[in-house]
CSV table of C-alpha atoms in Angstrom, one decimal:
chain,number,residue,atom,x,y,z
A,1,UNK,CA,101.0,124.7,143.1
A,2,UNK,CA,98.2,127.6,143.7
A,3,UNK,CA,95.0,126.7,145.7
A,4,UNK,CA,93.3,127.5,142.6
A,5,UNK,CA,95.2,125.1,140.6
A,6,UNK,CA,94.8,122.2,143.3
A,7,UNK,CA,90.6,123.9,142.7
A,8,UNK,CA,90.7,123.1,139.3
A,9,UNK,CA,92.9,119.7,139.5
A,10,UNK,CA,90.3,118.5,142.0
A,11,UNK,CA,87.1,119.6,139.6
A,12,UNK,CA,89.5,117.7,136.2
A,13,UNK,CA,89.2,114.7,138.9
A,14,UNK,CA,86.2,114.6,139.6
A,15,UNK,CA,84.3,115.2,136.1
A,16,UNK,CA,83.7,112.7,133.9
A,17,UNK,CA,86.7,111.2,132.1
A,18,UNK,CA,88.3,113.2,129.2
A,19,UNK,CA,85.5,116.4,129.9
A,20,UNK,CA,88.2,118.5,131.6
A,21,UNK,CA,89.3,121.9,129.4
A,22,UNK,CA,91.0,124.7,130.5
A,23,UNK,CA,89.3,127.3,132.2
A,24,UNK,CA,90.3,130.3,129.8
A,25,UNK,CA,88.6,131.0,126.8
A,26,UNK,CA,88.2,127.9,124.1
A,27,UNK,CA,90.2,128.0,121.1
A,28,UNK,CA,86.5,128.5,119.1
A,29,UNK,CA,85.3,131.4,121.4
A,30,UNK,CA,88.8,133.0,120.0
A,31,UNK,CA,88.1,132.0,116.4
A,32,UNK,CA,84.3,133.1,117.0
A,33,UNK,CA,84.9,137.1,117.8
A,34,UNK,CA,87.5,137.3,114.2
A,35,UNK,CA,86.1,139.8,111.6
A,36,UNK,CA,86.5,137.6,108.8
A,37,UNK,CA,84.7,134.4,109.8
A,38,UNK,CA,86.0,131.3,109.5
A,39,UNK,CA,85.0,128.7,107.3
A,40,UNK,CA,83.5,125.1,108.7
A,41,UNK,CA,86.4,122.6,108.9
A,42,UNK,CA,87.8,125.1,111.5
A,43,UNK,CA,84.9,125.4,113.4
A,44,UNK,CA,84.5,121.7,114.1
A,45,UNK,CA,85.5,119.5,116.7
A,46,UNK,CA,86.1,116.5,117.3
A,47,UNK,CA,87.4,114.6,120.4
A,48,UNK,CA,86.4,111.0,121.5
A,49,UNK,CA,88.6,109.9,125.5
A,50,UNK,CA,90.9,106.8,124.5
A,51,UNK,CA,91.8,106.0,127.4
A,52,UNK,CA,94.4,107.0,130.1
A,53,UNK,CA,96.9,103.8,131.0
A,54,UNK,CA,100.6,104.6,129.9
A,55,UNK,CA,102.1,104.2,126.8
A,56,UNK,CA,105.1,101.2,127.2
A,57,UNK,CA,108.6,102.9,126.8
A,58,UNK,CA,109.5,99.6,125.2
A,59,UNK,CA,108.7,101.1,121.9
A,60,UNK,CA,111.0,103.9,122.1
A,61,UNK,CA,114.0,102.4,123.2
A,62,UNK,CA,114.0,98.3,121.8
A,63,UNK,CA,116.0,97.5,118.9
A,64,UNK,CA,112.9,94.6,118.4
A,65,UNK,CA,109.4,96.9,118.3
A,66,UNK,CA,111.9,98.6,115.5
A,67,UNK,CA,112.1,95.5,113.8
A,68,UNK,CA,108.2,94.9,114.2
A,69,UNK,CA,107.7,98.4,112.5
A,70,UNK,CA,109.5,97.8,109.1
A,71,UNK,CA,107.9,94.5,109.0
A,72,UNK,CA,104.2,95.2,109.7
A,73,UNK,CA,104.0,99.0,109.9
A,74,UNK,CA,106.0,100.9,107.5
A,75,UNK,CA,105.4,98.6,104.5
A,76,UNK,CA,101.5,99.0,105.3
A,77,UNK,CA,100.6,102.5,105.1
A,78,UNK,CA,100.4,105.3,103.1
A,79,UNK,CA,103.5,107.8,103.2
A,80,UNK,CA,104.0,111.4,101.9
A,81,UNK,CA,107.0,110.3,99.2
A,82,UNK,CA,106.8,113.6,97.1
A,83,UNK,CA,105.5,116.0,95.6
A,84,UNK,CA,104.1,116.0,92.6
A,85,UNK,CA,106.1,119.4,91.4
A,86,UNK,CA,109.2,117.6,92.2
A,87,UNK,CA,108.2,115.8,89.1
A,88,UNK,CA,106.2,117.9,87.1
A,89,UNK,CA,107.3,116.4,83.5
A,90,UNK,CA,107.0,112.6,82.1
A,91,UNK,CA,110.7,111.1,82.9
A,92,UNK,CA,111.3,113.0,86.1
A,93,UNK,CA,112.0,111.0,88.8
A,94,UNK,CA,113.1,111.5,92.5
A,95,UNK,CA,114.0,109.0,95.5
A,96,UNK,CA,112.6,108.3,98.6
A,97,UNK,CA,113.8,105.7,101.1
A,98,UNK,CA,112.0,104.8,104.6
A,99,UNK,CA,114.1,102.5,106.1
A,100,UNK,CA,116.0,100.5,104.7
A,101,UNK,CA,113.2,100.6,101.7
A,102,UNK,CA,113.9,102.7,98.6
A,103,UNK,CA,111.4,103.7,95.8
A,104,UNK,CA,112.2,106.1,92.5
A,105,UNK,CA,108.9,108.3,92.1
A,106,UNK,CA,108.5,109.2,88.9
A,107,UNK,CA,105.7,110.5,85.9
A,108,UNK,CA,105.7,108.0,83.6
A,109,UNK,CA,102.1,110.5,81.5
A,110,UNK,CA,100.4,113.5,82.4
A,111,UNK,CA,98.2,112.2,84.6
A,112,UNK,CA,100.3,109.1,85.9
A,113,UNK,CA,103.7,108.5,88.9
A,114,UNK,CA,104.4,105.4,89.5
A,115,UNK,CA,107.0,104.3,92.6
A,116,UNK,CA,109.0,101.3,91.8
A,117,UNK,CA,111.0,99.2,94.1
A,118,UNK,CA,114.5,101.0,93.6
A,119,UNK,CA,117.0,97.8,92.9
A,120,UNK,CA,117.8,96.2,89.9
A,121,UNK,CA,116.4,92.3,89.0
A,122,UNK,CA,119.6,91.5,88.1
A,123,UNK,CA,122.2,91.7,91.5
A,124,UNK,CA,120.2,94.0,93.4
A,125,UNK,CA,121.6,97.3,92.7
A,126,UNK,CA,120.2,100.4,93.3
A,127,UNK,CA,119.2,102.0,90.2
A,128,UNK,CA,119.4,105.2,91.6
A,129,UNK,CA,121.5,106.3,94.9
A,130,UNK,CA,119.5,107.6,97.8
A,131,UNK,CA,118.7,111.6,98.1
A,132,UNK,CA,118.8,111.9,94.8
A,133,UNK,CA,116.1,113.6,91.9
A,134,UNK,CA,116.1,114.1,88.2
A,135,UNK,CA,114.9,113.1,84.2
A,136,UNK,CA,116.1,110.1,83.0
A,137,UNK,CA,114.4,108.4,79.8
A,138,UNK,CA,115.6,105.1,81.1
A,139,UNK,CA,116.8,103.3,84.9
A,140,UNK,CA,119.6,101.4,84.0
A,141,UNK,CA,121.7,99.7,86.8
A,142,UNK,CA,125.5,101.2,87.0
A,143,UNK,CA,127.0,97.4,87.5
A,144,UNK,CA,126.4,95.8,84.8
A,145,UNK,CA,124.0,97.8,82.7
A,146,UNK,CA,120.5,95.8,83.0
A,147,UNK,CA,118.0,98.6,82.5
A,148,UNK,CA,114.3,100.2,82.4
A,149,UNK,CA,111.8,101.9,80.9
A,150,UNK,CA,110.5,105.0,82.3
A,151,UNK,CA,106.7,102.6,82.5
A,152,UNK,CA,109.2,100.0,84.3
A,153,UNK,CA,108.8,97.0,81.4
A,154,UNK,CA,112.7,95.7,81.1
A,155,UNK,CA,114.4,97.3,78.3
A,156,UNK,CA,117.7,95.2,78.1
A,157,UNK,CA,119.6,92.2,79.4
A,158,UNK,CA,123.3,93.1,78.5
A,159,UNK,CA,124.1,89.7,77.1
A,160,UNK,CA,120.7,88.1,77.1
A,161,UNK,CA,121.8,84.5,75.2
A,162,UNK,CA,123.4,83.9,78.7
A,163,UNK,CA,119.8,84.4,80.5
A,164,UNK,CA,117.5,82.1,78.3
A,165,UNK,CA,115.8,81.2,81.7
A,166,UNK,CA,115.0,85.1,82.1
A,167,UNK,CA,111.7,86.8,80.2
A,168,UNK,CA,111.8,90.0,79.9
A,169,UNK,CA,108.5,90.4,79.5
A,170,UNK,CA,107.9,89.2,83.3
A,171,UNK,CA,110.5,91.4,84.5
A,172,UNK,CA,108.8,94.7,84.9
A,173,UNK,CA,109.9,97.0,88.1
A,174,UNK,CA,108.2,96.0,91.1
A,175,UNK,CA,105.6,99.1,91.6
A,176,UNK,CA,103.9,100.3,95.3
A,177,UNK,CA,100.7,102.1,95.1
A,178,UNK,CA,100.3,105.4,94.7
A,179,UNK,CA,97.7,107.9,94.9
A,180,UNK,CA,97.9,112.2,94.3
A,181,UNK,CA,96.3,114.3,96.4
A,182,UNK,CA,96.6,118.2,97.7
A,183,UNK,CA,99.9,118.3,95.4
A,184,UNK,CA,101.3,115.0,97.4
A,185,UNK,CA,102.4,111.9,96.0
A,186,UNK,CA,101.6,109.2,98.7
A,187,UNK,CA,102.6,105.3,98.0
A,188,UNK,CA,102.0,102.4,100.3
A,189,UNK,CA,104.0,98.9,99.5
A,190,UNK,CA,100.8,97.0,100.6
A,191,UNK,CA,98.8,95.8,97.1
A,192,UNK,CA,95.9,95.2,99.5
A,193,UNK,CA,95.9,98.5,101.4
A,194,UNK,CA,92.6,100.8,101.3
A,195,UNK,CA,92.6,103.4,99.1
A,196,UNK,CA,93.6,107.0,100.0
A,197,UNK,CA,90.3,108.4,100.9
A,198,UNK,CA,89.4,105.4,103.0
A,199,UNK,CA,92.9,105.3,104.7
A,200,UNK,CA,92.3,109.5,105.9
A,201,UNK,CA,88.0,108.9,106.1
A,202,UNK,CA,85.8,111.3,105.1
A,203,UNK,CA,85.5,114.1,107.4
A,204,UNK,CA,89.5,114.2,107.2
A,205,UNK,CA,89.4,114.1,103.7
A,206,UNK,CA,87.1,117.0,103.2
A,207,UNK,CA,89.5,119.6,105.3
A,208,UNK,CA,92.4,118.2,103.2
A,209,UNK,CA,90.9,118.7,100.0
A,210,UNK,CA,89.4,122.2,101.3
A,211,UNK,CA,93.1,123.9,101.3
A,212,UNK,CA,93.9,123.5,98.1
A,213,UNK,CA,97.2,122.8,99.1
A,214,UNK,CA,97.9,121.5,94.9
A,215,UNK,CA,98.4,125.7,94.5
A,216,UNK,CA,101.2,126.0,96.8
A,217,UNK,CA,104.5,125.2,96.6
A,218,UNK,CA,108.5,124.5,98.5
A,219,UNK,CA,109.5,127.7,99.1
A,220,UNK,CA,112.4,126.1,102.1
A,221,UNK,CA,113.4,122.3,102.6
A,222,UNK,CA,115.5,121.0,106.0
A,223,UNK,CA,116.3,117.9,107.2
A,224,UNK,CA,118.2,117.2,110.0
A,225,UNK,CA,118.9,114.0,112.3
A,226,UNK,CA,117.7,113.8,115.9
A,227,UNK,CA,119.0,111.5,118.4
A,228,UNK,CA,116.1,110.2,119.1
A,229,UNK,CA,113.4,107.5,117.9
A,230,UNK,CA,111.2,108.7,115.4
A,231,UNK,CA,108.1,108.4,117.8
A,232,UNK,CA,109.5,110.8,119.4
A,233,UNK,CA,110.3,112.9,117.2
A,234,UNK,CA,106.7,113.4,116.4
A,235,UNK,CA,105.4,112.9,119.6
A,236,UNK,CA,107.4,116.3,120.4
A,237,UNK,CA,105.0,118.7,117.5
A,238,UNK,CA,101.4,116.7,118.5
A,239,UNK,CA,100.6,119.2,121.3
A,240,UNK,CA,100.9,122.8,122.7
A,241,UNK,CA,101.2,121.4,125.9
A,242,UNK,CA,104.7,122.0,126.2
A,243,UNK,CA,104.7,125.8,124.8
A,244,UNK,CA,104.7,127.5,128.1
A,245,UNK,CA,108.2,125.5,129.4
A,246,UNK,CA,110.0,125.0,126.0
A,247,UNK,CA,109.1,128.1,124.3
A,248,UNK,CA,108.3,130.8,127.0
A,249,UNK,CA,108.7,133.4,124.5
A,250,UNK,CA,105.9,133.0,122.8
A,251,UNK,CA,103.7,132.1,125.3
A,252,UNK,CA,102.5,136.2,125.1
A,253,UNK,CA,101.4,135.5,121.8
A,254,UNK,CA,100.1,131.3,121.9
A,255,UNK,CA,97.0,130.0,123.5
A,256,UNK,CA,98.5,127.2,124.4
A,257,UNK,CA,96.5,125.8,127.2
A,258,UNK,CA,93.5,125.8,125.4
A,259,UNK,CA,94.3,125.1,122.1
A,260,UNK,CA,91.6,122.9,121.3
A,261,UNK,CA,92.2,118.7,119.9
A,262,UNK,CA,90.8,116.6,117.4
A,263,UNK,CA,90.8,112.8,116.2
A,264,UNK,CA,89.6,111.8,112.7
A,265,UNK,CA,89.5,107.8,112.2
A,266,UNK,CA,92.6,105.5,113.4
A,267,UNK,CA,94.7,108.2,110.7
A,268,UNK,CA,94.5,111.1,111.1
A,269,UNK,CA,94.6,113.9,114.2
A,270,UNK,CA,94.7,118.0,114.4
A,271,UNK,CA,95.2,120.7,117.0
A,272,UNK,CA,94.1,123.9,116.1
A,273,UNK,CA,95.9,126.8,118.2
A,274,UNK,CA,95.5,130.0,118.0
A,275,UNK,CA,97.7,132.9,117.5
A,276,UNK,CA,97.1,136.2,118.3
A,277,UNK,CA,96.2,135.8,122.2
A,278,UNK,CA,97.9,135.4,125.0
A,279,UNK,CA,98.4,132.1,126.7
A,280,UNK,CA,96.5,131.3,129.7
A,281,UNK,CA,99.1,130.4,132.2
A,282,UNK,CA,99.6,134.8,132.0
A,283,UNK,CA,96.2,136.2,132.0
A,284,UNK,CA,96.6,139.4,133.4
A,285,UNK,CA,100.4,139.7,133.3
A,286,UNK,CA,100.4,140.9,128.9
A,287,UNK,CA,99.2,143.3,127.6
A,288,UNK,CA,97.0,143.9,124.0
A,289,UNK,CA,100.4,145.5,123.3
A,290,UNK,CA,103.0,142.5,124.1
A,291,UNK,CA,101.1,140.5,122.6
A,292,UNK,CA,101.5,142.4,119.4
A,293,UNK,CA,105.7,143.3,120.1
A,294,UNK,CA,105.8,140.0,120.6
A,295,UNK,CA,104.2,137.2,117.7
A,296,UNK,CA,106.6,135.0,116.0
A,297,UNK,CA,105.7,133.8,112.3
A,298,UNK,CA,106.9,130.4,110.5
A,299,UNK,CA,107.2,132.6,107.2
A,300,UNK,CA,107.5,136.1,108.9
A,301,UNK,CA,110.6,136.7,106.3
A,302,UNK,CA,108.1,138.0,103.5
A,303,UNK,CA,106.8,140.7,105.7
A,304,UNK,CA,109.3,142.3,106.8
A,305,UNK,CA,109.0,144.9,109.7
A,306,UNK,CA,106.0,144.7,111.1
A,307,UNK,CA,106.1,147.0,114.6
A,308,UNK,CA,102.9,148.8,115.1
A,309,UNK,CA,101.2,150.6,117.8
A,310,UNK,CA,97.8,149.9,118.5
A,311,UNK,CA,94.3,152.1,119.4
A,312,UNK,CA,92.8,152.3,122.0
A,313,UNK,CA,90.3,149.1,122.5
A,314,UNK,CA,92.2,147.4,119.1
A,315,UNK,CA,93.2,144.2,120.1
A,316,UNK,CA,96.3,142.5,118.9
A,317,UNK,CA,94.6,139.6,117.2
A,318,UNK,CA,92.7,141.2,114.7
A,319,UNK,CA,95.3,144.1,114.0
A,320,UNK,CA,97.1,141.6,113.6
A,321,UNK,CA,95.0,139.5,111.0
A,322,UNK,CA,94.3,143.6,108.9
A,323,UNK,CA,97.9,143.9,108.5
A,324,UNK,CA,99.4,140.2,107.6
A,325,UNK,CA,96.7,139.7,104.4
A,326,UNK,CA,97.8,142.8,102.0
A,327,UNK,CA,101.0,142.2,103.3
A,328,UNK,CA,101.3,138.4,102.5
A,329,UNK,CA,99.7,138.8,99.3
A,330,UNK,CA,101.7,141.4,98.1
A,331,UNK,CA,105.0,139.7,99.3
A,332,UNK,CA,103.4,136.3,97.3
A,333,UNK,CA,101.9,137.5,94.5
A,334,UNK,CA,99.0,135.8,95.8
A,335,UNK,CA,95.1,136.2,96.6
A,336,UNK,CA,94.1,136.2,99.6
A,337,UNK,CA,90.7,137.7,99.7
A,338,UNK,CA,88.9,134.9,100.6
A,339,UNK,CA,91.0,133.2,103.7
A,340,UNK,CA,89.7,133.5,107.2
A,341,UNK,CA,91.4,135.9,109.9
A,342,UNK,CA,92.0,132.2,111.2
A,343,UNK,CA,93.9,130.6,108.7
A,344,UNK,CA,95.7,134.1,108.2
A,345,UNK,CA,97.0,133.4,111.4
A,346,UNK,CA,96.2,130.3,113.6
A,347,UNK,CA,98.6,127.1,113.7
A,348,UNK,CA,96.3,124.1,112.2
A,349,UNK,CA,98.2,121.0,113.2
A,350,UNK,CA,97.4,117.8,111.3
A,351,UNK,CA,99.1,114.2,111.6
A,352,UNK,CA,98.4,112.1,108.2
A,353,UNK,CA,99.8,108.9,110.0
A,354,UNK,CA,102.5,107.6,110.4
A,355,UNK,CA,104.6,110.4,109.4
A,356,UNK,CA,103.4,113.3,107.9
A,357,UNK,CA,102.1,116.9,109.3
A,358,UNK,CA,100.6,119.4,107.7
A,359,UNK,CA,99.9,122.9,108.0
A,360,UNK,CA,97.6,124.4,106.1
A,361,UNK,CA,97.5,128.0,107.6
A,362,UNK,CA,98.9,131.3,106.0
A,363,UNK,CA,101.3,132.2,109.2
A,364,UNK,CA,102.9,128.7,109.3
A,365,UNK,CA,102.6,126.9,106.3
A,366,UNK,CA,104.3,124.0,107.0
A,367,UNK,CA,104.5,120.2,106.3
A,368,UNK,CA,106.6,118.2,108.9
A,369,UNK,CA,107.9,114.8,107.5
A,370,UNK,CA,109.3,111.7,110.1
A,371,UNK,CA,111.7,109.0,109.3
A,372,UNK,CA,113.9,106.8,111.1
A,373,UNK,CA,117.1,105.8,110.9
A,374,UNK,CA,117.6,102.8,109.5
A,375,UNK,CA,121.1,101.9,110.7
A,376,UNK,CA,120.0,103.0,114.8
A,377,UNK,CA,116.8,102.9,116.2
A,378,UNK,CA,117.5,105.7,118.8
A,379,UNK,CA,117.6,108.4,115.5
A,380,UNK,CA,115.3,109.7,112.9
A,381,UNK,CA,115.3,112.0,111.0
A,382,UNK,CA,113.0,115.1,111.0
A,383,UNK,CA,112.3,117.3,107.6
A,384,UNK,CA,110.6,120.6,107.2
A,385,UNK,CA,109.2,122.1,104.3
A,386,UNK,CA,107.6,125.4,104.0
A,387,UNK,CA,104.7,126.0,101.5
A,388,UNK,CA,104.1,129.5,99.9
A,389,UNK,CA,100.8,130.1,97.7
A,390,UNK,CA,101.5,129.5,93.6
A,391,UNK,CA,101.8,133.5,92.7
A,392,UNK,CA,98.5,134.9,91.0
A,393,UNK,CA,100.3,134.9,87.5
A,394,UNK,CA,100.3,131.1,87.8
A,395,UNK,CA,104.3,130.8,87.5
A,396,UNK,CA,104.8,128.2,89.3
A,397,UNK,CA,108.9,128.0,91.2
A,398,UNK,CA,111.3,125.5,91.2
A,399,UNK,CA,110.4,123.6,94.7
A,400,UNK,CA,113.6,124.6,97.2
A,401,UNK,CA,116.3,122.3,96.8
A,402,UNK,CA,116.8,120.3,100.2
A,403,UNK,CA,118.9,122.1,103.0
A,404,UNK,CA,120.9,119.2,105.4
A,405,UNK,CA,121.5,120.1,108.5
A,406,UNK,CA,124.4,118.3,110.3
A,407,UNK,CA,123.7,117.1,113.8
A,408,UNK,CA,125.0,119.9,115.8
A,409,UNK,CA,123.5,122.7,113.5
A,410,UNK,CA,121.2,125.4,114.6
A,411,UNK,CA,117.8,125.3,112.6
A,412,UNK,CA,118.9,128.9,112.4
A,413,UNK,CA,121.7,128.1,110.1
A,414,UNK,CA,119.6,127.0,107.6
A,415,UNK,CA,119.1,129.1,104.2
A,416,UNK,CA,115.9,130.4,104.0
A,417,UNK,CA,114.6,129.8,107.8
A,418,UNK,CA,113.7,132.4,109.6
A,419,UNK,CA,115.2,132.4,112.3
A,420,UNK,CA,113.4,133.2,115.4
A,421,UNK,CA,111.0,130.2,113.9
A,422,UNK,CA,114.7,128.1,113.2
A,423,UNK,CA,115.0,129.1,117.1
A,424,UNK,CA,111.7,127.3,118.5
A,425,UNK,CA,112.8,124.0,116.3
A,426,UNK,CA,116.1,124.1,118.4
A,427,UNK,CA,114.5,124.3,121.3
A,428,UNK,CA,111.9,121.5,120.8
A,429,UNK,CA,114.6,119.6,119.9
A,430,UNK,CA,116.9,119.9,122.2
A,431,UNK,CA,114.2,118.4,124.4
A,432,UNK,CA,114.9,114.9,122.3
A,433,UNK,CA,118.0,113.3,123.2
A,434,UNK,CA,117.1,113.6,127.0
A,435,UNK,CA,113.9,112.2,126.2
A,436,UNK,CA,115.4,109.0,124.7
A,437,UNK,CA,118.2,108.5,127.4
A,438,UNK,CA,115.7,109.6,130.6
A,439,UNK,CA,113.3,106.8,129.4
A,440,UNK,CA,116.4,104.2,129.3
A,441,UNK,CA,117.6,105.5,132.5
A,442,UNK,CA,114.2,105.2,133.8
A,443,UNK,CA,112.4,103.3,136.1
A,444,UNK,CA,109.0,104.1,134.9
A,445,UNK,CA,107.9,101.3,132.8
A,446,UNK,CA,105.5,104.3,131.0
A,447,UNK,CA,104.6,107.4,129.6
A,448,UNK,CA,102.0,108.8,131.5
A,449,UNK,CA,99.4,111.2,129.5
A,450,UNK,CA,97.0,114.0,130.0
A,451,UNK,CA,93.7,113.1,128.6
A,452,UNK,CA,93.1,116.3,126.2
A,453,UNK,CA,96.5,118.7,125.6
A,454,UNK,CA,98.0,114.7,124.9
A,455,UNK,CA,94.8,113.1,123.1
A,456,UNK,CA,96.7,113.6,119.5
A,457,UNK,CA,100.4,111.7,121.3
A,458,UNK,CA,97.5,108.1,122.4
A,459,UNK,CA,95.6,108.6,119.2
A,460,UNK,CA,98.8,108.1,117.5
A,461,UNK,CA,100.4,105.4,119.6
A,462,UNK,CA,96.6,103.7,119.3
A,463,UNK,CA,97.4,103.4,115.1
A,464,UNK,CA,100.9,102.4,116.0
A,465,UNK,CA,99.3,99.3,117.7
A,466,UNK,CA,97.3,98.4,115.4
A,467,UNK,CA,100.2,98.0,112.7
A,468,UNK,CA,102.4,96.4,115.1
A,469,UNK,CA,100.9,95.2,118.2
A,470,UNK,CA,101.3,96.3,121.7
A,471,UNK,CA,104.9,96.2,123.9
A,472,UNK,CA,104.9,94.5,126.8
């Protein structure tokens, strides 16, 4: 540790708890210099100190805690089940599984979507296999042939004479609550759950509505199982603190240590990580041309070869914004004239508890979803979807079919995944089995978090506590 590092650490310890920040230019000051100004949702801040106690490690390693999550968390929270574009026509359906539970999400009219518990009311056989989607005029059990109409009402009981004790009018498929927002279909198993709007809160809801994600489509969809608890899976992506160690190749063009962190109510948090600027860890070691040369996009396949030399006094960030705007417009056949430089370049990561990440930017236009493996609390599923703008002519492409990677496959092997970004995901996920095994081996009883850079982890785990209760 250098003398300056010790001085900074001493100042942080002396400051009011949660008040310490990276002694570099702030995210908001970087964005304020952009030529095309950012909207209000970008320019806002909403941080609050939430404590500094350790997070008990039992919640990641104890199967009893995973059982409590099934009983208390997954059945009371709003979850992203599918995109509206997955079920555009009446009768279209998409099977969403969370843990051992399974739902048939289907469109029953132009304006109404329902989610049925995916089980026959005769002897419990799944009506549609997990991982499937399609179109149906009825949902018929493959075992004995009992069937239900698309609207969930019973259509047929085979040999009804043998079931005088069953009233078909009372045999509709049980439903979860359903709401649509931004092109996403959300479900909640709790009949007494608050509305999605109340669950998100007014500020976060306003942000999501401003993005108009209903005007995007799924360009790429990749799924991989990882050897870690689902919460460790999520928390690997809640902070940029790890960038300098885990992703050194992107540090020359990523404002990591000076990223901004915000929380909104109990269920939503975010960070803003500026791109096209050097990491504070590398101040004085990287030129503007180096930043330009090493910039990594999540969806760079749309741009082709973007290397060019900067003019005197030109910054890499502004040069990239000016260059990428028309290139993205041409590649995606979309109008980005009203999009700010920050929205075009920066990484905006919003978490909607318990398992959805939304990235509304253009260079990193992603959705992450995380789900526990129902058979092993030490494993979980990680999904990445890239959302591109719907073309200007209004012709919405069909959503990409999901690509299922084997446990030992690299993200770079997924068709449609940018290789540079796939390598970043490999770096992230390669850490996770080591963390899972390390927690189980550790003599230390908890995880120690930074007050600012890891506030989203604490915020997330406090939401877990709300539903499950604290692990002792």
